XYZ file of C-alpha atoms in Angstrom:
597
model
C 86.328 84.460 151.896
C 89.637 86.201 152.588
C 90.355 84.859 155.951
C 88.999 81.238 154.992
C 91.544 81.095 152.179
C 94.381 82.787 154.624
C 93.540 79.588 157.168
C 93.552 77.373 154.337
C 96.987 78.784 153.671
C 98.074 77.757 157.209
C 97.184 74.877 157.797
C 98.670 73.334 154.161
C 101.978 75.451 155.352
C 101.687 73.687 158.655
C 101.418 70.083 156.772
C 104.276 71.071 154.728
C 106.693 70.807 156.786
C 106.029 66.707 157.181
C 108.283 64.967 155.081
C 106.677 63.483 152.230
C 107.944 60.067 151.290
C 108.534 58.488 147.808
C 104.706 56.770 148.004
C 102.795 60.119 149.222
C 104.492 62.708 146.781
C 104.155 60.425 143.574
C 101.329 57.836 144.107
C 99.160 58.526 146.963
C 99.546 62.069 146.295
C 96.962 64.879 147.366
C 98.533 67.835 145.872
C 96.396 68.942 143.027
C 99.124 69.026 140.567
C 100.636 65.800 140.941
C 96.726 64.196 140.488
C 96.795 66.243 137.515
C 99.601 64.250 136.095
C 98.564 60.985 137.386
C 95.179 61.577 135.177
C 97.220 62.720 132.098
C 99.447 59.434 131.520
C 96.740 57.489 132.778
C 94.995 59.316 129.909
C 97.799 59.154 127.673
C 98.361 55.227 128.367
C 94.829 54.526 127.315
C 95.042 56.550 124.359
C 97.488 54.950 122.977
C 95.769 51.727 123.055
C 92.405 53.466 122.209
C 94.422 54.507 119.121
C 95.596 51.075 118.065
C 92.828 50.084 118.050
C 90.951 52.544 115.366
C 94.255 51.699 113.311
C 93.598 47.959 113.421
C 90.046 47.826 112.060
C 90.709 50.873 109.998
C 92.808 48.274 107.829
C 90.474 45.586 108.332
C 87.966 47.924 106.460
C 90.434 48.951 103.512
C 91.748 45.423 103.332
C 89.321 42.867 104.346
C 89.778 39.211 104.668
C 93.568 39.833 103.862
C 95.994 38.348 106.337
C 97.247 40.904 108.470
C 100.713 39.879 110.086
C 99.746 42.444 112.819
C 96.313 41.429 113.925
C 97.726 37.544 114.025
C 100.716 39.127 116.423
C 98.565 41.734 119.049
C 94.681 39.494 118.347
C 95.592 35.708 118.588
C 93.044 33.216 118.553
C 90.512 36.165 116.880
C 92.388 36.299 113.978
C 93.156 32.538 112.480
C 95.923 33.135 109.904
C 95.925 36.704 110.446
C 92.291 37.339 109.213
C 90.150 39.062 111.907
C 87.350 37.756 113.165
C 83.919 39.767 112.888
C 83.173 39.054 116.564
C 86.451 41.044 117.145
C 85.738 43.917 114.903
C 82.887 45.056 117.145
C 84.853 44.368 120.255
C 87.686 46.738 118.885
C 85.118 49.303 117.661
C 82.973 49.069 121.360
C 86.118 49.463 123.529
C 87.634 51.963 121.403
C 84.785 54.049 121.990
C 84.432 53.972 125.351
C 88.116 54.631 126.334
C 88.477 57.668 123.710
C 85.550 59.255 125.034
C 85.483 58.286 128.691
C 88.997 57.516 129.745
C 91.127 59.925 127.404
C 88.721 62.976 126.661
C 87.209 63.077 129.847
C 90.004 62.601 131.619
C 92.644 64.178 129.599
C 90.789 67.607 129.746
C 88.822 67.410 133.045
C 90.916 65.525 134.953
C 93.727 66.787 133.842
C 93.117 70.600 133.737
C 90.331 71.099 135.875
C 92.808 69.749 138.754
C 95.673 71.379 137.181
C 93.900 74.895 137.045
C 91.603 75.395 139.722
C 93.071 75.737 142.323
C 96.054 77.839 140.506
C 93.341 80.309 138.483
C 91.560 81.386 142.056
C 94.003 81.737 144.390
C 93.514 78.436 146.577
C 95.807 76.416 147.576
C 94.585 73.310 147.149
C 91.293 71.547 146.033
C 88.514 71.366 148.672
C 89.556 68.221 149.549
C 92.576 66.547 148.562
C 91.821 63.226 150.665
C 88.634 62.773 147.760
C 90.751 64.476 145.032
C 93.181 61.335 145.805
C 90.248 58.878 145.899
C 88.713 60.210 142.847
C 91.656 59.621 140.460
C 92.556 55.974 142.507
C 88.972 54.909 141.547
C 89.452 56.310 137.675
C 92.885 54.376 137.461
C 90.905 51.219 138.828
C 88.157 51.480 135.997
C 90.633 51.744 133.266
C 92.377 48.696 134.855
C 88.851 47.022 134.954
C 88.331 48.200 131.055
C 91.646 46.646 130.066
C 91.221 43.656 132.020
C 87.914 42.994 129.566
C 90.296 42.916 126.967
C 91.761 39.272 128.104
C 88.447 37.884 128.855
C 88.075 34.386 126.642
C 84.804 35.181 125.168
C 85.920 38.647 124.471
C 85.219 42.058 125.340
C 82.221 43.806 125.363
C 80.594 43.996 122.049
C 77.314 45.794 121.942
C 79.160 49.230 120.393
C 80.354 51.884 123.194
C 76.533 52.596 123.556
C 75.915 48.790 124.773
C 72.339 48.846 123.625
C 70.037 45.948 124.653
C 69.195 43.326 123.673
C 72.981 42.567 122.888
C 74.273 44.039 126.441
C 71.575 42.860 128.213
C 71.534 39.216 127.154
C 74.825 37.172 128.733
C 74.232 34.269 125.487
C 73.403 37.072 122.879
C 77.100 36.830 121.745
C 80.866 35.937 123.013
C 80.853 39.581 124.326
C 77.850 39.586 126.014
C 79.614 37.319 128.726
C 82.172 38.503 131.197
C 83.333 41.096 128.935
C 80.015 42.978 129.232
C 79.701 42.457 132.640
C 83.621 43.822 133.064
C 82.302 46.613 131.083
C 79.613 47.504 133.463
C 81.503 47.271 136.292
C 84.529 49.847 135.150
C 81.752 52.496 134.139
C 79.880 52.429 137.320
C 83.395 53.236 139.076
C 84.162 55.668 136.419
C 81.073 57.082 137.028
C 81.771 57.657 141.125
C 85.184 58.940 140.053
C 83.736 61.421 137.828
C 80.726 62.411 140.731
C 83.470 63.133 143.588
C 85.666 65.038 141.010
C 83.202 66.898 139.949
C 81.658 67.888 143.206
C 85.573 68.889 144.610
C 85.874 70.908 141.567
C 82.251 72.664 141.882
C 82.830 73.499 145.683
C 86.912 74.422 145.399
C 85.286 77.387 142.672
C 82.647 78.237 145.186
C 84.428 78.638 148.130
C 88.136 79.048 147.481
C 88.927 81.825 145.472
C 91.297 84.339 146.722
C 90.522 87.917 147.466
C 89.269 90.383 144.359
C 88.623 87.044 142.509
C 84.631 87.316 141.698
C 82.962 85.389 139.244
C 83.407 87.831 136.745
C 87.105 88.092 137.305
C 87.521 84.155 136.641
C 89.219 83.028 133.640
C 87.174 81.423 130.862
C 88.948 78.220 132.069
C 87.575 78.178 135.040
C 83.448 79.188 133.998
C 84.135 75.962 131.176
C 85.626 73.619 133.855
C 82.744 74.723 136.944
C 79.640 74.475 134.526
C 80.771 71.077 133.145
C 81.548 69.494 136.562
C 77.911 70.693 136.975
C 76.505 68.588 134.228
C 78.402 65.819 135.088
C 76.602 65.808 138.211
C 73.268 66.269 136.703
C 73.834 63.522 133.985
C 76.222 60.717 135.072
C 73.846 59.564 137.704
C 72.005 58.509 135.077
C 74.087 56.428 133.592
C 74.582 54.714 136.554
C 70.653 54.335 136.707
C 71.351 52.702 133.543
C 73.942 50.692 134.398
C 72.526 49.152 137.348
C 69.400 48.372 135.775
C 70.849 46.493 132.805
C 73.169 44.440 135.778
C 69.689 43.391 136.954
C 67.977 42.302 133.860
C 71.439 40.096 133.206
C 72.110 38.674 136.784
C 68.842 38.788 138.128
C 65.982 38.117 135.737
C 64.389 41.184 135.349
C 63.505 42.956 132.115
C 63.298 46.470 132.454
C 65.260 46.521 128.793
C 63.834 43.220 127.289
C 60.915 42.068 125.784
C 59.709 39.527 123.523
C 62.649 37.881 122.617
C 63.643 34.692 120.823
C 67.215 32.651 120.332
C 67.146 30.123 117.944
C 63.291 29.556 118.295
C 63.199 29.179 122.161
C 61.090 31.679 123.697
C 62.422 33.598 126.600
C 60.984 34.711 129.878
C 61.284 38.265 129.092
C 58.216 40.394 128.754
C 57.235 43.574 129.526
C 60.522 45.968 128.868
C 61.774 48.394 126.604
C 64.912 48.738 124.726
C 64.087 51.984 124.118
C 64.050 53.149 128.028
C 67.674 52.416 127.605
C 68.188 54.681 124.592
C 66.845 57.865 126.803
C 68.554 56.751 129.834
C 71.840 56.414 127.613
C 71.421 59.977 126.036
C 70.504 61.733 128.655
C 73.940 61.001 129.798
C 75.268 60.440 126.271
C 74.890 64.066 124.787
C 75.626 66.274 127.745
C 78.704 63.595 127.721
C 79.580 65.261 124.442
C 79.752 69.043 126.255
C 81.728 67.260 129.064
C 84.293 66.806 126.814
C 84.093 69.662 124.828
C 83.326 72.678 127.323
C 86.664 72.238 128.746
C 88.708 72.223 125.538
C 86.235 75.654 124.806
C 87.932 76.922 127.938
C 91.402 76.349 127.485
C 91.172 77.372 123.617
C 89.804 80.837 124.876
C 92.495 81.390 127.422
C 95.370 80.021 124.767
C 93.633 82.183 122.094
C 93.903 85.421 124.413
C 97.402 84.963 126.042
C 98.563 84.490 122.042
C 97.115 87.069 120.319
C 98.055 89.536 123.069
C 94.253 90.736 122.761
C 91.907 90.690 125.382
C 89.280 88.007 124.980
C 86.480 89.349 122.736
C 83.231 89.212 124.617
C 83.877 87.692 127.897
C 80.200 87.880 129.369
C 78.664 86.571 125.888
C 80.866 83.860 126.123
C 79.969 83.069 129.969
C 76.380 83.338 128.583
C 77.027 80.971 125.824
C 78.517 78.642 128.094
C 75.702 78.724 130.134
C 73.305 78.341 127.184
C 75.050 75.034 126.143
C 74.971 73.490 129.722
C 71.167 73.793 129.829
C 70.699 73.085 126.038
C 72.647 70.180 126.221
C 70.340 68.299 128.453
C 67.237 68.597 126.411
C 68.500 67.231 123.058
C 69.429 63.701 123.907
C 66.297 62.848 121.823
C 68.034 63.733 118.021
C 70.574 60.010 118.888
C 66.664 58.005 118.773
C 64.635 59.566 115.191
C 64.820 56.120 114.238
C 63.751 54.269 117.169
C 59.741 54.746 116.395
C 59.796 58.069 118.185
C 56.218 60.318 118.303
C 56.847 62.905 114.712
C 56.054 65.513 117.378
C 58.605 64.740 119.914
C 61.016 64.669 117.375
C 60.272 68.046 116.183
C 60.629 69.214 119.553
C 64.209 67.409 119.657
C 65.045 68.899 116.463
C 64.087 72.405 117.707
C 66.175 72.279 120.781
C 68.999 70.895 118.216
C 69.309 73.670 116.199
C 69.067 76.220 119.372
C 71.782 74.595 120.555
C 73.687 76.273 117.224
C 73.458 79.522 118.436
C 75.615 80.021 121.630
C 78.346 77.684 119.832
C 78.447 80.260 116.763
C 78.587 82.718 119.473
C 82.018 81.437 120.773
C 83.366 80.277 117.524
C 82.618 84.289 116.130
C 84.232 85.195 119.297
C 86.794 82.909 118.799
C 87.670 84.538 115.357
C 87.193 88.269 116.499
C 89.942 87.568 119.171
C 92.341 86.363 116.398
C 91.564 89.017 114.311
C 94.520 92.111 114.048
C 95.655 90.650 117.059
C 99.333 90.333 117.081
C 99.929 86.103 116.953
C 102.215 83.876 117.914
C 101.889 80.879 115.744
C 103.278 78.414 118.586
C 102.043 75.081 118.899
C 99.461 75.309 121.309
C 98.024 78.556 119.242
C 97.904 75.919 116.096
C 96.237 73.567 117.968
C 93.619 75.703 119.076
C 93.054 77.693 115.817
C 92.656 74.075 114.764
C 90.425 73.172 117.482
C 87.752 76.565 116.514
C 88.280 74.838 112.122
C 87.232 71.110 113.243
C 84.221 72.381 115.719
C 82.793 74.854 112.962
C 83.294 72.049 110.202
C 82.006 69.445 112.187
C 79.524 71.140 113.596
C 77.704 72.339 110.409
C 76.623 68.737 109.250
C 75.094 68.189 113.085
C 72.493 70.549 111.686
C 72.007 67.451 108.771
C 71.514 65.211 111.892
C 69.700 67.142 113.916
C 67.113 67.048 111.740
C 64.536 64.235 112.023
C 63.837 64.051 108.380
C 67.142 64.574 107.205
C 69.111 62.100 109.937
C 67.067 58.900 109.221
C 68.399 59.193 105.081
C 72.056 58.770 107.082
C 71.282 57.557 110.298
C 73.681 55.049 111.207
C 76.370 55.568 108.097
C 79.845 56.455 107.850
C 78.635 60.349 108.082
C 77.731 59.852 111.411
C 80.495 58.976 112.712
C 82.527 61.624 110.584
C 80.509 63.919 112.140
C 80.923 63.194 115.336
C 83.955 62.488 115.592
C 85.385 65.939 114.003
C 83.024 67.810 116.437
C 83.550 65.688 119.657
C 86.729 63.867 119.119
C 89.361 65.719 116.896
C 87.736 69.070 118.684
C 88.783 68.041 122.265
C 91.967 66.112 121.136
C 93.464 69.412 119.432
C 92.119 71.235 122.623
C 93.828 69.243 124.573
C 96.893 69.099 123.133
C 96.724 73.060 122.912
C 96.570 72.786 126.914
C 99.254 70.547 127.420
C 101.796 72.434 125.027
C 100.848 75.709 126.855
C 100.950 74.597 130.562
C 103.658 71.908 129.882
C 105.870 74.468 131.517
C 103.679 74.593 134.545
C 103.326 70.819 134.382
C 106.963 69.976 134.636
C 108.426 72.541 134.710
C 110.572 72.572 131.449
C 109.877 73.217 127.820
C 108.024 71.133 124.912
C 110.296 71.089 121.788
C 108.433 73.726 119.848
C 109.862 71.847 116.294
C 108.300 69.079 117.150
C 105.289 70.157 117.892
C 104.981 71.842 114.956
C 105.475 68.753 113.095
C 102.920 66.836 115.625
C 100.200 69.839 114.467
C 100.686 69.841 110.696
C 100.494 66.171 110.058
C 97.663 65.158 112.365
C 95.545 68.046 110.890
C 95.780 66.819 107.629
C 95.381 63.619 108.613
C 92.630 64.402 110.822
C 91.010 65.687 107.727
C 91.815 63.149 105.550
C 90.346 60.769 107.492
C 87.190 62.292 108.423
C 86.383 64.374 105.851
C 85.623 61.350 103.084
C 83.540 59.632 105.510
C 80.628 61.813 104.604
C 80.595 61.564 100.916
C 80.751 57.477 102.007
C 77.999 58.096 104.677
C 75.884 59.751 102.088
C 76.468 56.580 99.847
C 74.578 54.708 101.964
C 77.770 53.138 103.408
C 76.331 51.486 107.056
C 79.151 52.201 109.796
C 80.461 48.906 112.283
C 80.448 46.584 109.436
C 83.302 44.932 109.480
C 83.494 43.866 105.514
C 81.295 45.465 102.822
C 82.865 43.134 100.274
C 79.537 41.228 100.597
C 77.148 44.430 98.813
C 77.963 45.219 95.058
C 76.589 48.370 95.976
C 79.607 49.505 98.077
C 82.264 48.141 95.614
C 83.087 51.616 94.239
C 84.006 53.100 97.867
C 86.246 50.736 99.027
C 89.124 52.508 97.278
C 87.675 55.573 99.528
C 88.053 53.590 102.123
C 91.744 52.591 102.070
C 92.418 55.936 101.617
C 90.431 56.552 104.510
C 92.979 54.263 105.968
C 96.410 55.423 104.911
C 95.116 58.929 106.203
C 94.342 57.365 109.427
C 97.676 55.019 109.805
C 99.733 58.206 109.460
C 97.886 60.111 111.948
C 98.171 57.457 114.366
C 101.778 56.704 114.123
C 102.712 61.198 113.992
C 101.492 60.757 117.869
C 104.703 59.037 118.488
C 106.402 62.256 117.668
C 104.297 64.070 120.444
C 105.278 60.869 122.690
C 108.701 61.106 122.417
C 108.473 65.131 122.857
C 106.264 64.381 125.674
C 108.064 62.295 127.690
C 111.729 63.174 127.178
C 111.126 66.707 127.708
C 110.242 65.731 131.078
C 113.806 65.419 131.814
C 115.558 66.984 129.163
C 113.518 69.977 127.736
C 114.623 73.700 128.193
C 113.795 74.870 132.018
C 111.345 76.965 131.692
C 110.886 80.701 133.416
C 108.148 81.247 135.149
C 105.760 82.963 132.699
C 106.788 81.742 129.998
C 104.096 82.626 127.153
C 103.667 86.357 129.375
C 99.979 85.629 130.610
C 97.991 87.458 133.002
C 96.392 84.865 134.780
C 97.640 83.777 138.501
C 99.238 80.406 138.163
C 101.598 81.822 136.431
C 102.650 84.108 139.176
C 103.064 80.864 141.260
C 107.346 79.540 141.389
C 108.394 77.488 138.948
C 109.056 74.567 141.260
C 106.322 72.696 142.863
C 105.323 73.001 146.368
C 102.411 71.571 147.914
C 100.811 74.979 148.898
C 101.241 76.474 145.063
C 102.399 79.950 146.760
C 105.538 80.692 149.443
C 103.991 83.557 151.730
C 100.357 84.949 150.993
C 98.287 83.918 148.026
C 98.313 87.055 145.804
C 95.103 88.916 145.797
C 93.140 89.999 142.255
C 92.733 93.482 141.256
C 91.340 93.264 137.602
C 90.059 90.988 134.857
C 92.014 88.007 133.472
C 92.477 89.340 129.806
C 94.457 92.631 130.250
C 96.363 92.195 127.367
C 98.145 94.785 125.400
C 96.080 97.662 127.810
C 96.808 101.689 126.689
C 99.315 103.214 129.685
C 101.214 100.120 130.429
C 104.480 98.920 129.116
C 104.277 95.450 128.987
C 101.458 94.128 127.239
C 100.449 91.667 129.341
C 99.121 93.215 132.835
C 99.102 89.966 135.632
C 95.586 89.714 137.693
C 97.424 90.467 141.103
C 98.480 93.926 140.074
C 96.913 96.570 141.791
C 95.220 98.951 139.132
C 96.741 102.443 138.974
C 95.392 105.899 140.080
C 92.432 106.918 137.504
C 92.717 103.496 135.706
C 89.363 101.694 134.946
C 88.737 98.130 134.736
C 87.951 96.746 131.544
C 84.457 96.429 131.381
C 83.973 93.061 129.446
């Protein structure tokens, strides 16, 4: 493994001595770190759209059928005299979905940090292959381009909510979003979806084959297990999607019905006979839930390794949390089932859906106790990625406690499709992976660029958007318990729901101050780039190796040999050392053991 790392190493030092022009260092780049970047303001870009749109039918839910200066400005013809349309609404909610969860959370953390951190964390000096790393993010920035594109289509975007059941995303006259939009839609996931597959398969065989000497799988960092087991899912699961995908192309171009059946507009009987809407449920899940751990797992990762480095503690229970890790991964692709109680399934399947459920509990409690042993007497530093990820292990235990409500079968159908829902879901999935992702990019900002985050600002960034972040969410499930249906987009029409709409604007305030605090982390973001403190090269005093790598970027990561590993990642604050940080690559001393984790 040695000497195929060592020729690795000199062949990229043979290929760096080519000058690189403007278009090969920055754009057509195939050093791991720049591709890194290129994901993480592609990321950023669509997250800021993604989050304009939550604020704009936020207020169209606290303030509905009010003109709207703002939705007359940025919506045009789909909001006459600034009151939005209800085709519109959906639209917003749909594409809001699918770029938060597919273009910034599965982007921001995999593509960001798995590319970032690989290849660093082993010893290797690139990915497996940079020519595919290159392709793979080229064909992610041409989905989002495809996704935004859907955006200016005249009948409107996609519509049929970011899960695009049929009959609505099957049928092109169902609605004004069923047209072009949908079929925009379709396109951009299915070359998401081949972005994600030749990611993930670089990132699975760059861990396999590329780590440097002394690194064995139980020498990794946590990082590294979260990023290798979820590019693993993602190759198990997205291919069905695509199944999905294709199949629903057909049954809209082509006149087949694998998703239709039975169906009349306005009267007229159509051809369709024969399908199932519900095939496209469990092809959707079976992606759709192990989706949820392909955004999460990573954030897991980079919370343990912030959560170590900070406390100055080793990380408590290392294997257990490999094992949990593990657990999840196969768990997570036998529970799709819990999304469909209410779509006529068999009592008994659904018990066995709600079993699997609840196992899946038990190796997240694992990391989230192991999460809080490592914090405890450990000696922190309350910086801003630390807050963020302390924040990250709150949100995933709090969410997480009502998916036991859901995962239920007797107890989801009372609030099946209500406001708790999607407060669940998005505390667990969504805030979750947003604060750990944000926790990576304030600690490896320095590796990143190569300069300093403004740590004042970031503290600001934390403390507002995790009140907001609760303020938002955290009323949604006394409103989902109400009865209160989510993707409405008025509920001025039900007495019932008069006395929550004061909830709701409240709801809404919560959510227009969270949304506009992110400019803060913008402006810190980006101007830091060129004018934030340099930064030395371990800054935060970790043990792991890509912070033994120069400060400045070279395509290569290392000058000379790749340093070999000698112990664990997590020897912090070990008895006979002075520092308290001990660096992988340092050879252990005479009669010193190795941690056994």
């Amino acid at each position: 493994m040695s000497a195929h790392a060592d020729n690795h190493a000199h062949d990229d030092d043979h290929g760096h001595h080519h000058k690189e022009t403007f278009v090969t260092k920055y754009i057509f780049s195939q050093d791991h770190k720049m591709i890194a970047k290129q994901y993480l303001i592609t990321g950023t870009i669509m997250g800021v759209i993604g989050v304009l749109m939550s604020m704009m039918f936020r207020m169209q839910i606290a303030w509905p059928e009010e003109p709207n200066v703002l939705f007359e400005a940025l919506l045009g013809k789909w909001a006459p005299e600034g009151v939005m349309d209800a085709d519109i609404y959906l639209a917003l909610v749909t594409i809001h979905g699918t770029i938060m969860v597919f273009f910034v959370l599965t982007a921001g953390l995999s593509g960001t940090f798995s590319n970032l951190l690989i290849p660093l964390q082993i010893g290797a000096r690139d990915m497996a292959s940079g020519f595919l790393n290159m392709v793979s993010y080229w064909l992610f920035f041409l989905s989002s381009v495809f996704m935004v594109l859907s955006l200016f289509v005249e009948a409107g975007p996609a519509a049929a909510g970011w899960t695009i059941y049929p009959p609505l995303s099957a049928l092109p006259m169902a609605q004004g979003g069923s047209g072009m939009g949908m079929t925009l839609w379709l396109v951009s996931m299915a070359i998401f979806i081949a972005s994600s597959l030749l990611g993930s398969l670089n990132y699975i065989v760059t861990v396999i084959n590329l780590r440097t000497k002394g690194m064995s799988m139980t020498r990794l960092p946590l990082t590294i297990w979260a990023f290798f087991i979820t590019a693993i899912i993602g190759v198990v699961s997205f291919p069905v999607l695509l199944s999905a995908a294709l199949l629903l192309i057909m049954d809209r171009s082509f006149g087949t019905s694998f998703f239709l059946s039975d169906i009349f507009i306005q009267g007229e009987v159509l051809h369709y006979q024969g399908g199932s809407p519900v095939l496209f449920e469990h092809l959707f899940w079976f992606l759709g839930h192990p989706e949820v751990y392909i955004v999460i797992l990573p954030a897991m990762g980079l919370v343990s390794e912030i959560m170590a480095s900070n406390s100055r503690k080793p990380i408590f229970g290392y294997r257990a949390m490999i094992a949990s890790i593990l657990a999840i991964a196969f768990l997570s692709t036998i529970v799709w089932g819990h999304h469909m109680f209410v779509s006529g399934m068999n009592p008994f399947l659904g018990s066995v859906f709600t079993f699997t459920t609840l196992l899946i509990a038990i190796p997240s409690a694992v990391k989230a106790f192991n999460w809080i042993t490592t914090l405890w007497k450990g000696n922190l530093q309350m910086n801003p990625a630390m807050l963020f990820s302390i924040g990250f292990v709150s949100t995933f235990i709090t969410g997480g406690l009502t998916g036991i409500i859901l995962g239920d079968s007797a107890l989801d159908i009372n609030v099946h499709d209500t406001y708790f829902v999607v407060a669940h879901f998005h505390l667990v999935m969504g805030i979750s992976a947003l604060y750990g992702m944000f926790a990576g990019i304030y600690h490896w900002y320095p590796k990143m660029f190569g300069r300093m985050l403004n740590k004042n600002l970031g503290y600001i960034h934390f403390w507002i958007t995790a009140v907001c972040a609760y303020g938002v969410f955290f009323p949604m499930h006394f409103i989902g318990m109400a009865g209160l249906p989510r993707r409405y987009y008025t509920n001025s029409n039900f007495p019932l729901f008069d006395d929550l709409a004061n909830v709701n604007v409240v709801i809404t305030i919560f959510a227009l101050v969270g949304g506009v605090v992110q400019i803060v982390y913008l402006y810190n973001f980006f101007t830091s780039i060129f004018y934030g403190r340099k930064a030395v090269q371990n800054p935060w005093k970790s043990t792991t190796l890509e912070w033994t790598a120069p400060v400045e970027h070279m395509h290569g990561n290392w000058p000379g040999e790749i340093p070999h590993v000698h112990r664990w990642a997590y020897d912090y604050s070990k008895p006979g050392h002075e520092d308290d940080f001990v660096p992988q690559n340092i050879p252990l001393k005479d009669g010193e053991e190795e941690l056994q984790h």
